[in-house]
Amino acid sequence: MAGTSKSEGRTGLLNGLAAYGMWGMVPLFWPLLKPAGATEILAHRMVWSLAFVAVALLVVRRWAWAGELLRQPRRLALVVIAAAVITVNWGVYIWAVNSGHVVEASLGYFINPLVTIAMGVLILKERLRPAQWAAVGVGFAAVLVLTIGYGRPPWISLTLAFSFATYGLVKKKVNLGGVESLAAETAVQFLPALGYLLWLSAHGGLTFATGGTGHAALLASTGIVTALPLVCFGAAAIRVPLSTLGLLQYLAPVFQFLLGVLYFGEAMPPERWAGFALVWLALVLLTGDALRTSRRAARALGPAIAESRSKTPGATGVTGVTGTPRTTGATGITGTTGTTGSVREAESVTPGVVGDAAAAGVAAASAVPGAPAPEAGVSPLAQP
C-alpha cells in the first residue's frame, strides 16, 4: 500500500514538473509561428484547441457535462465571461513574447498570486493575515519601482495578472474539469476565431495557407500545446499535496524569466532587478506565511483526525470522514465541514498556484489563489 502511494506521489510530481515545465518553456514556441501575427496565432489556438479537446472527450466519452451546462444559463454566462477574459490573457501573452517582452510577461505570473489576494479583499471582502498584507504592500511597491524603471506602468504584466486572476475567480464559480472547461471556452471562441481566419484568408493574409506544410502543422499544434499541460496538471493535482503544487507553480514564471534574460537577451537594468527583487520578496512572505499556517492547522487537527479514525469503522485515512461543502477564508478553499474539509484547508493554503491553469478540476485546488486546475474538479486557470 505504501509502495503504491509512493509510486502515485512520484507520478504526480513528474506530471506537475511536466505541466509547469511546458508552461515555462512555451516562450520558445510562439516565435516559431512567425510570420503569423499574434492575432492569427491566437485564432488558431482557439480553433485547434477545441478540435483537440473534442477528440479527447469523444475518446473518453465525457459529454454529459455539456447538456447540464446548456441547461444552466448562469453557468453558461460565466463560461462566456471566462472565454472573453482568457482571450485577452492569451492574446497579450503571445504578442508580448513575439514582440520581445518575455521578462515583463513573466512578471505577470509572478505577481498573479498578489493580485488574486488583492481581488479577494476588494471584491470578496476577505480578511488577510498581517504577512499577507505585507506581501501585497511589497508587491505594490515593486510595481511602482518597475513603473519608474520602464518609464511607464508595466501594463503587460498587469494585464496578464489581472486577467488571469479574474479568470480564476470566474472559473471557481463555474466548477468544470479542466478539459471540459477548455472545451466549453474554446467552443465560445470558435466561431469568432474561425470567422477571423476566413476573413484573413479572403484578404490574402492567412499564413496558414501560404507558409508551407511545416508552418501549417505548427499552427495546428497550438491545440496540443494548450491542452497537454492541462492534462499533466490534472494528473498531478489528484496525486500530490496542493502545498507541493503551490511551490511548483513558480517554476513557470522562473523559466520564462530566465529565457527572457539568458536566451532572448532582454535588458535588465538595475531598477528592473530592484522591482523583481521586491516581487520575489513578496512571494517569499506569502509562501512562508502559507506554510506556517498549514503546519499550525495540521498540528491542531492531529487529535481530531485520530479521533475520527477511531470512530469510523474500517477507516484507513481521513477520506472516510465526510461533511458538507463550504468555502473558507481569503483563499476561497472549497472543502467540507467535517475532518476531511479541515485537512484540505490545512493542505491548500499555499497561495498562487499558476496555470494556462488558461487555463483545470479537484475542487480544492481552486482554493489556492491563482491556481490552474485542469482535472477532477480543479478550478481551471489557463497558462500562457
Coordinates of C-alpha atoms in Angstrom, one line a residue:
M1 CA 0.0 0.0 0.0
A2 CA 2.8 2.3 1.0
G3 CA 4.6 1.4 -2.2
T4 CA 1.6 2.3 -4.3
S5 CA 1.2 5.6 -2.5
K6 CA 4.9 6.4 -3.1
S7 CA 4.6 5.5 -6.8
E8 CA 1.5 7.6 -7.1
G9 CA 3.2 10.5 -5.5
R10 CA 6.2 10.2 -7.8
T11 CA 3.9 10.0 -10.9
G12 CA 2.1 13.1 -9.6
L13 CA 5.3 15.0 -9.1
L14 CA 6.6 14.2 -12.6
N15 CA 3.3 15.3 -14.1
G16 CA 3.5 18.5 -12.1
L17 CA 7.0 19.2 -13.3
A18 CA 6.0 18.4 -16.8
A19 CA 3.0 20.8 -16.7
Y20 CA 4.8 23.7 -15.2
G21 CA 7.9 23.0 -17.3
M22 CA 5.8 23.1 -20.5
W23 CA 4.2 26.4 -19.4
G24 CA 7.6 27.8 -18.5
M25 CA 9.2 26.9 -21.8
V26 CA 6.3 28.0 -24.0
P27 CA 8.0 31.3 -24.9
L28 CA 10.2 29.2 -27.2
F29 CA 7.2 28.0 -29.2
W30 CA 5.4 31.2 -30.1
P31 CA 8.2 32.7 -32.2
L32 CA 8.3 29.6 -34.3
L33 CA 4.9 30.6 -35.6
K34 CA 6.1 33.7 -37.3
P35 CA 5.4 35.3 -39.8
A36 CA 1.9 34.7 -38.5
G37 CA 0.9 37.7 -36.3
A38 CA -0.3 37.4 -32.7
T39 CA -4.0 37.7 -33.7
E40 CA -3.8 34.9 -36.2
I41 CA -1.8 32.7 -33.8
L42 CA -4.5 33.4 -31.1
A43 CA -7.3 32.5 -33.5
H44 CA -5.6 29.2 -34.5
R45 CA -5.0 28.4 -30.8
M46 CA -8.8 28.7 -30.2
V47 CA -9.8 26.7 -33.2
W48 CA -7.3 23.8 -32.8
S49 CA -7.7 23.7 -29.0
L50 CA -11.4 22.9 -29.5
A51 CA -10.6 20.3 -32.1
F52 CA -8.0 18.6 -29.8
V53 CA -10.2 18.5 -26.7
A54 CA -13.3 17.5 -28.7
V55 CA -11.5 14.4 -29.9
A56 CA -10.2 13.7 -26.4
L57 CA -13.7 13.9 -24.9
L58 CA -15.1 11.7 -27.7
V59 CA -12.5 9.1 -26.9
V60 CA -13.2 9.0 -23.2
R61 CA -17.0 9.6 -23.8
R62 CA -17.3 12.5 -21.4
W63 CA -20.1 14.7 -22.8
A64 CA -22.8 14.6 -20.1
W65 CA -21.5 17.9 -18.6
A66 CA -22.3 19.7 -21.9
G67 CA -26.0 19.1 -21.6
E68 CA -26.1 20.1 -17.9
L69 CA -24.2 23.3 -18.8
L70 CA -26.6 24.3 -21.5
R71 CA -29.5 23.9 -19.1
Q72 CA -27.9 26.4 -16.6
P73 CA -27.8 29.9 -18.2
R74 CA -25.9 31.4 -15.3
R75 CA -23.0 29.0 -15.5
L76 CA -23.1 29.4 -19.3
A77 CA -22.8 33.1 -19.0
L78 CA -19.8 32.6 -16.7
V79 CA -18.2 30.4 -19.3
V80 CA -18.7 33.2 -21.8
I81 CA -17.0 35.7 -19.4
A82 CA -14.2 33.3 -18.8
A83 CA -13.7 32.8 -22.5
A84 CA -13.5 36.5 -23.1
V85 CA -11.0 37.1 -20.2
I86 CA -8.7 34.2 -21.3
T87 CA -8.8 35.5 -24.8
V88 CA -7.3 38.8 -23.6
N89 CA -4.7 36.8 -21.5
W90 CA -3.7 34.5 -24.3
G91 CA -3.6 37.4 -26.9
V92 CA -1.4 39.7 -24.8
Y93 CA 0.9 36.9 -23.8
I94 CA 1.5 35.8 -27.4
W95 CA 2.0 39.4 -28.5
A96 CA 4.4 40.1 -25.6
V97 CA 6.6 37.1 -26.3
N98 CA 6.8 37.7 -30.1
S99 CA 7.4 41.4 -29.5
G100 CA 10.4 40.9 -27.2
H101 CA 8.7 41.3 -23.8
V102 CA 9.2 37.9 -22.3
V103 CA 10.6 39.2 -19.0
E104 CA 7.7 41.6 -18.5
A105 CA 5.3 38.7 -19.3
S106 CA 6.9 36.5 -16.7
L107 CA 6.4 39.3 -14.2
G108 CA 2.6 39.0 -14.7
Y109 CA 2.6 35.4 -13.5
F110 CA 4.9 36.3 -10.6
I111 CA 2.5 38.9 -9.3
N112 CA -0.6 36.9 -10.1
P113 CA -0.9 35.5 -6.5
L114 CA -0.6 39.0 -5.1
V115 CA -3.3 40.3 -7.5
T116 CA -5.5 37.3 -6.6
I117 CA -5.3 38.1 -2.9
A118 CA -5.9 41.8 -3.5
M119 CA -9.0 41.0 -5.6
G120 CA -10.2 38.7 -2.7
V121 CA -10.1 41.7 -0.4
L122 CA -11.6 44.2 -2.8
I123 CA -14.3 42.0 -4.4
L124 CA -15.0 39.2 -1.9
K125 CA -14.3 41.3 1.2
E126 CA -11.9 38.7 2.6
R127 CA -9.7 39.3 5.6
L128 CA -5.9 39.0 5.3
R129 CA -3.3 38.0 7.9
P130 CA -0.5 40.6 8.6
A131 CA 2.0 38.7 6.5
Q132 CA -0.4 38.7 3.5
W133 CA -0.9 42.5 3.9
A134 CA 2.9 42.9 4.0
A135 CA 3.3 40.9 0.8
V136 CA 0.6 42.9 -1.0
G137 CA 2.3 46.1 0.1
V138 CA 5.7 45.0 -1.1
G139 CA 4.1 43.9 -4.4
F140 CA 2.6 47.4 -4.8
A141 CA 6.0 49.0 -4.1
A142 CA 7.5 46.7 -6.7
V143 CA 5.0 47.9 -9.3
L144 CA 6.0 51.5 -8.5
V145 CA 9.7 50.7 -8.9
L146 CA 9.1 48.9 -12.2
T147 CA 7.0 51.8 -13.4
I148 CA 9.9 54.1 -12.9
G149 CA 12.3 51.5 -14.4
Y150 CA 10.2 51.0 -17.6
G151 CA 9.3 54.7 -17.8
R152 CA 5.6 53.5 -17.9
P153 CA 3.4 51.2 -15.9
P154 CA 4.2 47.5 -16.6
W155 CA 0.9 47.2 -18.5
I156 CA 1.7 43.8 -20.0
S157 CA 2.4 42.3 -16.5
L158 CA -0.7 44.0 -15.0
T159 CA -2.9 42.9 -17.9
L160 CA -1.8 39.3 -17.6
A161 CA -2.0 39.2 -13.8
F162 CA -5.5 40.8 -13.6
S163 CA -6.9 38.8 -16.5
F164 CA -5.6 35.6 -15.0
A165 CA -6.9 36.4 -11.6
T166 CA -10.3 37.3 -13.0
Y167 CA -10.3 34.1 -14.9
G168 CA -9.6 32.1 -11.8
L169 CA -12.4 33.9 -9.9
V170 CA -14.9 33.1 -12.6
K171 CA -13.8 29.5 -13.0
K172 CA -14.2 28.8 -9.3
K173 CA -17.9 29.5 -9.8
V174 CA -18.3 27.5 -13.0
N175 CA -16.7 24.4 -11.4
L176 CA -15.9 22.4 -14.5
G177 CA -13.0 20.0 -15.0
G178 CA -10.0 21.3 -17.0
V179 CA -10.5 19.5 -20.3
E180 CA -14.3 20.2 -20.1
S181 CA -13.7 23.8 -19.2
L182 CA -11.3 24.3 -22.1
A183 CA -13.8 22.7 -24.5
A184 CA -16.6 25.0 -23.3
E185 CA -14.5 28.1 -23.5
T186 CA -13.0 27.3 -26.9
A187 CA -16.5 26.5 -28.2
V188 CA -17.4 30.1 -27.3
Q189 CA -14.3 31.3 -29.0
F190 CA -14.6 29.0 -32.0
L191 CA -16.9 30.9 -34.4
P192 CA -15.3 34.4 -33.9
A193 CA -11.9 32.8 -34.3
L194 CA -12.9 30.9 -37.4
G195 CA -14.6 33.9 -38.8
Y196 CA -11.4 36.0 -38.4
L197 CA -9.3 33.3 -40.1
L198 CA -11.7 33.2 -43.1
W199 CA -11.7 37.0 -43.3
L200 CA -7.9 36.9 -43.2
S201 CA -7.8 34.3 -45.9
A202 CA -10.2 36.3 -48.1
H203 CA -7.8 39.3 -47.9
G204 CA -4.7 37.2 -48.6
G205 CA -3.2 37.5 -45.1
L206 CA -3.6 33.9 -43.8
T207 CA -0.1 32.5 -43.4
F208 CA -1.6 29.0 -42.6
A209 CA -2.4 28.7 -46.3
T210 CA 0.8 30.3 -47.7
G211 CA 3.6 29.4 -45.2
G212 CA 4.0 25.8 -46.2
T213 CA 3.2 22.5 -44.6
G214 CA 5.6 22.8 -41.7
H215 CA 4.2 26.2 -40.8
A216 CA 0.6 24.9 -41.0
A217 CA 1.5 22.0 -38.8
L218 CA 3.0 24.3 -36.2
L219 CA -0.1 26.4 -36.1
A220 CA -2.3 23.3 -35.8
S221 CA -0.2 22.1 -32.9
T222 CA -1.2 25.1 -30.8
G223 CA -4.1 22.9 -29.7
I224 CA -1.8 20.3 -28.3
V225 CA 0.5 23.0 -26.7
T226 CA -2.6 24.4 -24.9
A227 CA -4.2 21.1 -23.8
L228 CA -1.3 18.8 -22.9
P229 CA 0.0 20.8 -19.9
L230 CA -3.6 20.8 -18.5
V231 CA -3.8 17.0 -18.8
C232 CA -0.4 16.7 -16.9
F233 CA -1.6 19.2 -14.3
G234 CA -4.8 17.2 -13.8
A235 CA -2.8 14.1 -13.2
A236 CA -0.6 15.9 -10.7
A237 CA -3.4 17.6 -8.8
I238 CA -5.0 14.4 -7.7
R239 CA -1.7 12.8 -6.6
V240 CA 0.4 15.4 -4.8
P241 CA -0.5 17.8 -2.0
L242 CA -1.6 21.3 -3.0
S243 CA 1.2 22.7 -1.0
T244 CA 3.6 21.0 -3.4
L245 CA 1.7 22.4 -6.4
G246 CA 1.9 25.8 -4.8
L247 CA 5.6 25.7 -4.9
L248 CA 5.9 24.0 -8.3
Q249 CA 3.8 26.8 -9.8
Y250 CA 6.6 29.2 -9.5
L251 CA 8.7 27.1 -12.0
A252 CA 6.7 28.5 -14.9
P253 CA 7.5 32.3 -14.4
V254 CA 11.0 31.4 -13.3
F255 CA 11.7 29.5 -16.6
Q256 CA 10.1 32.4 -18.6
F257 CA 12.2 35.0 -16.8
L258 CA 15.4 33.0 -17.4
L259 CA 14.5 32.5 -21.0
G260 CA 13.9 36.3 -21.4
V261 CA 17.2 37.2 -19.9
L262 CA 19.5 34.4 -21.0
Y263 CA 18.1 33.2 -24.3
F264 CA 16.2 36.2 -25.7
G265 CA 18.8 38.6 -24.3
E266 CA 16.3 41.2 -22.9
A267 CA 17.7 44.1 -21.0
M268 CA 17.6 44.1 -17.1
P269 CA 18.9 47.4 -15.9
P270 CA 19.3 47.8 -12.1
E271 CA 15.9 49.4 -11.5
R272 CA 14.2 46.3 -13.0
W273 CA 16.3 44.0 -10.9
A274 CA 15.1 46.0 -7.9
G275 CA 11.5 45.7 -8.9
F276 CA 11.7 42.0 -9.5
A277 CA 13.6 41.5 -6.2
L278 CA 10.7 43.2 -4.4
V279 CA 8.2 40.9 -6.1
W280 CA 10.2 37.8 -5.1
L281 CA 10.4 39.1 -1.5
A282 CA 6.6 39.5 -1.5
L283 CA 6.2 35.9 -2.8
V284 CA 8.6 34.6 -0.1
L285 CA 6.5 36.4 2.6
L286 CA 3.3 35.0 1.1
T287 CA 4.6 31.4 0.7
G288 CA 6.3 31.4 4.2
D289 CA 3.1 32.6 5.8
A290 CA 1.1 29.9 4.0
L291 CA 3.4 27.1 5.0
R292 CA 3.4 28.3 8.6
T293 CA -0.4 28.4 8.7
S294 CA -0.6 25.0 7.1
R295 CA 1.7 23.4 9.7
R296 CA -0.2 25.0 12.6
A297 CA -3.5 23.8 11.2
A298 CA -2.1 20.3 10.7
R299 CA -0.9 20.2 14.3
A300 CA -4.2 21.4 15.6
L301 CA -6.1 18.9 13.5
G302 CA -3.9 15.9 14.6
P303 CA -6.1 14.9 17.6
A304 CA -9.3 15.4 15.7
I305 CA -8.1 13.2 12.8
A306 CA -7.0 10.4 15.2
E307 CA -10.4 10.6 17.0
S308 CA -12.4 10.5 13.7
R309 CA -10.4 7.5 12.6
S310 CA -11.1 5.6 15.8
K311 CA -14.8 6.4 15.5
T312 CA -15.1 5.4 11.8
P313 CA -15.3 1.6 11.4
G314 CA -12.7 0.3 8.9
A315 CA -11.3 3.8 8.2
T316 CA -7.8 3.8 6.8
G317 CA -7.5 7.5 6.5
V318 CA -9.3 10.8 6.6
T319 CA -11.1 10.1 3.3
G320 CA -13.7 8.1 5.3
V321 CA -14.8 11.3 7.0
T322 CA -17.3 13.4 5.2
G323 CA -19.0 16.7 5.6
T324 CA -20.9 19.3 3.7
P325 CA -19.3 21.6 1.1
R326 CA -18.2 25.0 2.1
T327 CA -15.9 27.8 1.2
T328 CA -13.4 29.3 3.7
G329 CA -11.2 32.2 4.2
A330 CA -9.2 34.5 2.0
T331 CA -8.1 31.7 -0.3
G332 CA -11.6 30.6 -1.1
I333 CA -10.9 27.0 -0.2
T334 CA -13.6 24.6 -1.1
G335 CA -13.8 21.8 1.4
T336 CA -16.1 20.2 3.9
T337 CA -17.2 21.0 7.3
G338 CA -16.0 17.6 8.5
T339 CA -12.5 16.5 9.2
T340 CA -11.8 16.0 5.5
G341 CA -12.5 19.6 4.9
S342 CA -10.2 20.7 7.7
V343 CA -7.4 18.6 6.3
R344 CA -8.0 20.0 2.8
E345 CA -7.9 23.5 4.2
A346 CA -4.7 22.9 6.0
E347 CA -3.2 21.4 2.9
S348 CA -4.4 24.1 0.5
V349 CA -3.2 27.4 1.9
T350 CA -0.2 27.8 -0.3
P351 CA -1.0 30.9 -2.4
G352 CA -0.9 31.3 -6.1
V353 CA -0.8 28.1 -8.0
V354 CA -0.4 29.2 -11.6
G355 CA -1.8 27.5 -14.5
D356 CA -2.8 28.2 -18.6
A357 CA -4.4 26.8 -15.0
A358 CA -5.6 29.2 -19.1
A359 CA -6.4 27.7 -18.1
A360 CA -8.4 22.8 -15.0
G361 CA -11.0 20.0 -11.9
V362 CA -10.0 18.8 -7.8
A363 CA -12.4 21.4 -6.3
A364 CA -10.0 22.2 -3.6
A365 CA -7.3 23.3 -5.9
S366 CA -9.4 26.3 -6.8
A367 CA -8.9 27.3 -3.2
V368 CA -5.3 28.3 -4.0
P369 CA -5.1 31.9 -5.3
G370 CA -4.3 31.8 -9.0
A371 CA -4.4 28.0 -9.2
P372 CA -4.7 26.5 -12.6
A373 CA -6.7 23.4 -12.1
P374 CA -7.3 21.1 -15.0
E375 CA -8.8 17.8 -13.9
A376 CA -11.0 16.1 -11.4
G377 CA -12.7 19.2 -10.1
V378 CA -9.8 21.6 -10.0
S379 CA -10.9 25.1 -11.0
P380 CA -9.2 25.7 -14.3
L381 CA -6.9 28.6 -14.9
A382 CA -5.0 28.9 -18.2
Q383 CA -1.4 29.5 -18.6
P384 CA 0.1 31.4 -21.5

